[in-house]
Amino acid sequence: MNRIAFSTAALGGNFDAKVQAMRRAGFQATELWARDLFEHFEGPEIALRRLQDEGMAVTALQAIRHFEGCPPGERAWKLDIARRMMDLANLAGAPLVTLAANSQDSARGDASCLIDDLGELAREAAARGLRIAYEPIAWAPHVNHWWRALELVEAVDSPALGLQLDVFHAFVRGDTRVAAGEIAPERLFLVEVCDLVPLRMPAVEVSRSYRLLPGEGAMPLEAFFADLRRTGYAGDVVVEVFNAASLAQPAEAVARRAWDSIRPWFDDKGSSR
């Protein structure tokens, strides 16, 4: 049974209001960002207590960035940051830490380098009882498609490294299908969904301000969910929507809309609408 989660970054207001809004709407879990833990001046225990009081699980902690393929002179520093992110995930009770594909111009793309770097992160995660969910990014120079990220995950071949499949990064590139049915379920660690309409602007701008809730755009989500069911994927499905207009609206109203937008895809029989 898939657990449905919502990202804190999709809501305006303070952390307390976000958690309460998500739980009242029906969400069982949330995708945290590191900043959520330090919003209150008394420190992370306030955020952790709020999650506990609401009975809200943590799906994943976002996000390690610009690590794999980074210039050699930056690697030790970025590995230290990654380790600290993993420690935060342990603190928050998150089983996953997300890794966004390196989107910097300085990123190296040779396979051996990427595999070595990803393998290092997988070993660090495994030592902490964590897993890394690796997300292709549409504007990254080297790992910008789910099949390329999957190739690297398979090459590393570690139970601590898997694919994070965010349909946005496929649809914004013009893909008409995300073939989730072709992904082995043990390689798929996290699924994120949203919707969008074609816009004549850079993908990074669309991603950060113009994502839509599932069913509010024009993307082929029904086919995606059908493929996803065929994988046997039983992990979390996260509604991840960055939308500038939504941030200005009451958190409870946005969370309710989000729940209403995703719930029809998960009826009792597991069939889409």
XYZ file of C-alpha atoms in Angstrom:
273
model
C 0.000 0.000 0.000
C 1.493 3.346 -0.999
C 1.706 6.017 1.669
C 0.914 9.493 0.332
C 3.155 12.339 1.487
C 3.406 16.074 0.887
C 6.457 18.336 0.786
C 6.740 21.130 3.338
C 8.174 23.364 0.596
C 4.768 23.438 -1.094
C 3.171 25.392 1.757
C 3.466 28.901 3.096
C 3.501 29.772 6.773
C 5.517 28.400 9.668
C 6.366 24.761 10.283
C 3.636 24.229 12.875
C 0.981 25.456 10.449
C 2.332 23.277 7.645
C 2.348 20.071 9.690
C -1.115 20.687 11.079
C -2.496 21.498 7.625
C -1.041 18.351 6.059
C -2.322 16.088 8.818
C -5.816 17.585 8.797
C -5.984 17.192 5.024
C -5.210 13.465 5.301
C -1.494 13.134 4.597
C 0.342 10.529 6.637
C 3.884 11.659 5.962
C 5.931 14.620 4.831
C 9.115 15.289 2.924
C 11.267 17.551 5.095
C 13.902 20.086 4.134
C 16.862 20.710 6.405
C 15.710 24.260 7.115
C 12.476 22.920 8.652
C 14.458 21.551 11.580
C 15.968 24.922 12.425
C 13.041 27.249 11.929
C 12.369 27.655 15.649
C 14.906 29.545 17.743
C 14.828 26.753 20.353
C 16.192 24.287 17.814
C 15.227 21.026 16.100
C 13.451 19.476 19.078
C 10.499 21.834 18.507
C 10.000 20.615 14.939
C 10.500 16.983 15.924
C 7.998 17.287 18.753
C 5.461 18.833 16.390
C 5.808 15.921 13.971
C 5.418 13.471 16.842
C 2.360 15.245 18.245
C 0.632 15.122 14.847
C 1.654 11.510 14.187
C 3.363 12.590 10.972
C 6.056 10.316 9.566
C 9.048 11.619 7.618
C 9.428 10.180 4.128
C 12.771 11.748 3.243
C 15.095 14.629 3.983
C 15.908 16.980 1.088
C 18.575 17.349 -0.317
C 22.256 16.678 -0.937
C 23.291 18.715 -3.981
C 26.135 19.021 -6.486
C 28.111 16.079 -5.128
C 28.689 13.428 -7.785
C 31.157 14.567 -10.413
C 32.211 17.658 -8.443
C 35.739 19.002 -8.993
C 38.372 17.071 -6.982
C 39.236 20.128 -4.914
C 35.643 20.359 -3.644
C 34.997 16.691 -2.957
C 36.126 16.489 0.680
C 34.110 19.578 1.614
C 30.982 18.350 -0.161
C 31.330 14.879 1.338
C 31.407 16.480 4.790
C 28.198 18.373 3.983
C 26.599 15.136 2.763
C 27.555 13.366 5.992
C 25.981 16.145 8.043
C 22.791 15.889 5.972
C 22.689 12.176 6.724
C 23.096 12.878 10.419
C 20.139 15.280 10.209
C 18.101 12.557 8.524
C 18.859 10.207 11.410
C 17.834 12.930 13.847
C 14.532 13.437 12.019
C 13.796 9.726 11.658
C 13.942 9.901 7.867
C 14.913 6.604 6.186
C 15.957 8.376 2.974
C 18.147 11.313 2.041
C 17.594 12.672 -1.451
C 20.462 13.443 -3.816
C 19.779 15.862 -6.654
C 21.929 15.252 -9.732
C 24.788 17.727 -10.011
C 23.549 20.637 -12.107
C 26.649 22.817 -11.919
C 28.594 23.647 -15.084
C 31.748 22.339 -13.384
C 30.284 18.852 -12.938
C 32.257 16.024 -14.542
C 30.300 13.438 -16.485
C 32.584 10.445 -16.957
C 30.880 7.302 -15.730
C 33.735 6.033 -13.566
C 33.818 9.293 -11.616
C 30.047 9.335 -11.094
C 29.971 5.703 -10.026
C 32.821 6.201 -7.543
C 31.150 9.240 -6.002
C 27.731 7.612 -5.787
C 29.287 4.488 -4.305
C 30.963 6.582 -1.618
C 27.653 8.176 -0.642
C 25.970 4.769 -0.588
C 28.610 3.441 1.819
C 28.233 6.468 4.081
C 24.452 6.052 4.082
C 24.584 2.316 4.769
C 26.855 2.917 7.764
C 24.099 5.097 9.228
C 21.216 2.766 8.387
C 20.038 5.140 5.642
C 19.424 5.038 1.907
C 20.138 7.597 -0.808
C 17.452 8.417 -3.399
C 19.179 9.748 -6.552
C 17.144 12.199 -8.622
C 17.911 13.172 -12.230
C 17.472 16.913 -12.817
C 16.162 18.165 -16.155
C 18.743 20.959 -16.457
C 21.736 18.975 -15.148
C 24.492 18.638 -17.763
C 25.036 14.884 -17.392
C 22.268 13.136 -15.417
C 19.061 14.696 -16.694
C 16.937 11.651 -17.491
C 15.630 8.862 -15.286
C 17.168 6.102 -17.396
C 20.674 7.632 -17.003
C 20.266 7.864 -13.240
C 19.030 4.272 -13.212
C 22.085 3.115 -15.194
C 24.351 4.642 -12.562
C 22.320 3.184 -9.702
C 22.593 -0.255 -11.272
C 26.332 0.163 -11.832
C 26.886 1.005 -8.160
C 24.667 -1.953 -7.200
C 24.201 -1.062 -3.542
C 21.023 -1.610 -1.504
C 21.666 1.859 -0.079
C 21.350 3.649 -3.454
C 18.195 3.851 -5.542
C 16.289 6.033 -7.967
C 14.165 9.004 -7.015
C 11.610 9.356 -9.803
C 10.136 12.849 -10.045
C 7.827 12.927 -13.060
C 8.363 16.670 -13.436
C 11.900 16.204 -14.722
C 10.673 13.912 -17.483
C 7.542 15.803 -18.502
C 9.233 19.207 -18.601
C 11.697 17.790 -21.143
C 8.809 16.834 -23.397
C 8.614 13.124 -22.575
C 5.130 11.740 -23.106
C 5.702 8.705 -20.917
C 7.693 7.808 -17.840
C 8.084 4.055 -18.146
C 8.017 3.194 -14.455
C 7.110 -0.376 -15.382
C 10.637 -0.834 -16.709
C 12.242 -0.090 -13.337
C 12.940 -2.952 -10.942
C 11.027 -2.205 -7.721
C 14.108 -2.721 -5.552
C 15.827 0.106 -7.458
C 12.983 2.594 -7.023
C 13.229 4.319 -3.647
C 10.949 7.339 -3.987
C 8.289 8.700 -6.352
C 7.334 12.367 -6.596
C 4.427 13.677 -8.630
C 3.065 16.981 -9.829
C 1.513 18.320 -13.010
C 2.311 21.127 -15.424
C 1.323 22.805 -18.636
C 3.852 23.609 -21.384
C 5.449 27.002 -20.774
C 7.995 28.899 -22.815
C 10.523 29.429 -20.072
C 13.557 27.568 -18.713
C 12.786 24.301 -16.945
C 14.404 25.511 -13.732
C 11.991 28.454 -13.557
C 8.986 26.238 -14.197
C 10.199 23.817 -11.539
C 10.602 26.412 -8.799
C 7.471 28.496 -9.334
C 4.938 26.958 -11.726
C 4.383 23.312 -10.851
C 0.736 22.270 -10.541
C -1.095 19.730 -8.429
C -1.847 16.347 -10.048
C -4.778 16.665 -12.449
C -4.503 20.445 -12.776
C -2.225 20.326 -15.824
C -1.871 18.395 -19.044
C 0.650 15.654 -18.266
C -0.119 11.916 -18.841
C -0.358 10.956 -15.184
C -2.911 8.206 -15.682
C -0.470 6.228 -17.829
C 2.295 6.899 -15.313
C 0.297 5.559 -12.380
C -0.703 2.507 -14.411
C 2.969 1.810 -15.118
C 3.865 2.422 -11.490
C 1.360 -0.157 -10.269
C 2.863 -2.732 -12.603
C 6.262 -2.316 -10.897
C 4.846 -3.478 -7.580
C 6.167 -0.276 -6.024
C 4.868 0.005 -2.473
C 6.882 3.006 -1.287
C 5.850 6.562 -0.624
C 4.356 8.802 -3.289
C 5.123 12.459 -2.580
C 3.174 15.391 -3.959
C 5.981 17.879 -4.613
C 4.723 21.169 -5.976
C 6.664 24.414 -6.005
C 4.198 27.119 -6.918
C 4.646 30.788 -6.074
C 0.908 31.463 -5.940
C 0.269 28.595 -3.511
C 2.809 29.938 -1.041
C 0.658 33.052 -0.640
C -2.474 31.041 0.190
C -3.499 29.556 3.559
C -1.637 26.307 4.213
C -4.811 24.396 5.098
C -6.496 25.300 1.811
C -3.485 24.253 -0.257
C -3.012 20.998 1.665
C -6.675 20.100 1.194
C -6.476 20.785 -2.536
C -3.351 18.662 -2.725
C -5.010 15.755 -0.914
C -8.085 15.974 -3.127
C -5.859 16.054 -6.219
C -3.854 12.916 -5.401
C -6.385 10.726 -3.591
C -8.436 9.705 -6.683
C -5.368 7.925 -8.089
C -5.372 5.579 -5.082
C -8.762 3.946 -4.609
C -9.214 0.732 -2.638
C -8.509 -1.420 -5.663
C -5.359 0.459 -6.579
C -6.796 1.593 -9.911
C -6.533 5.085 -11.306
C -9.501 7.241 -11.956
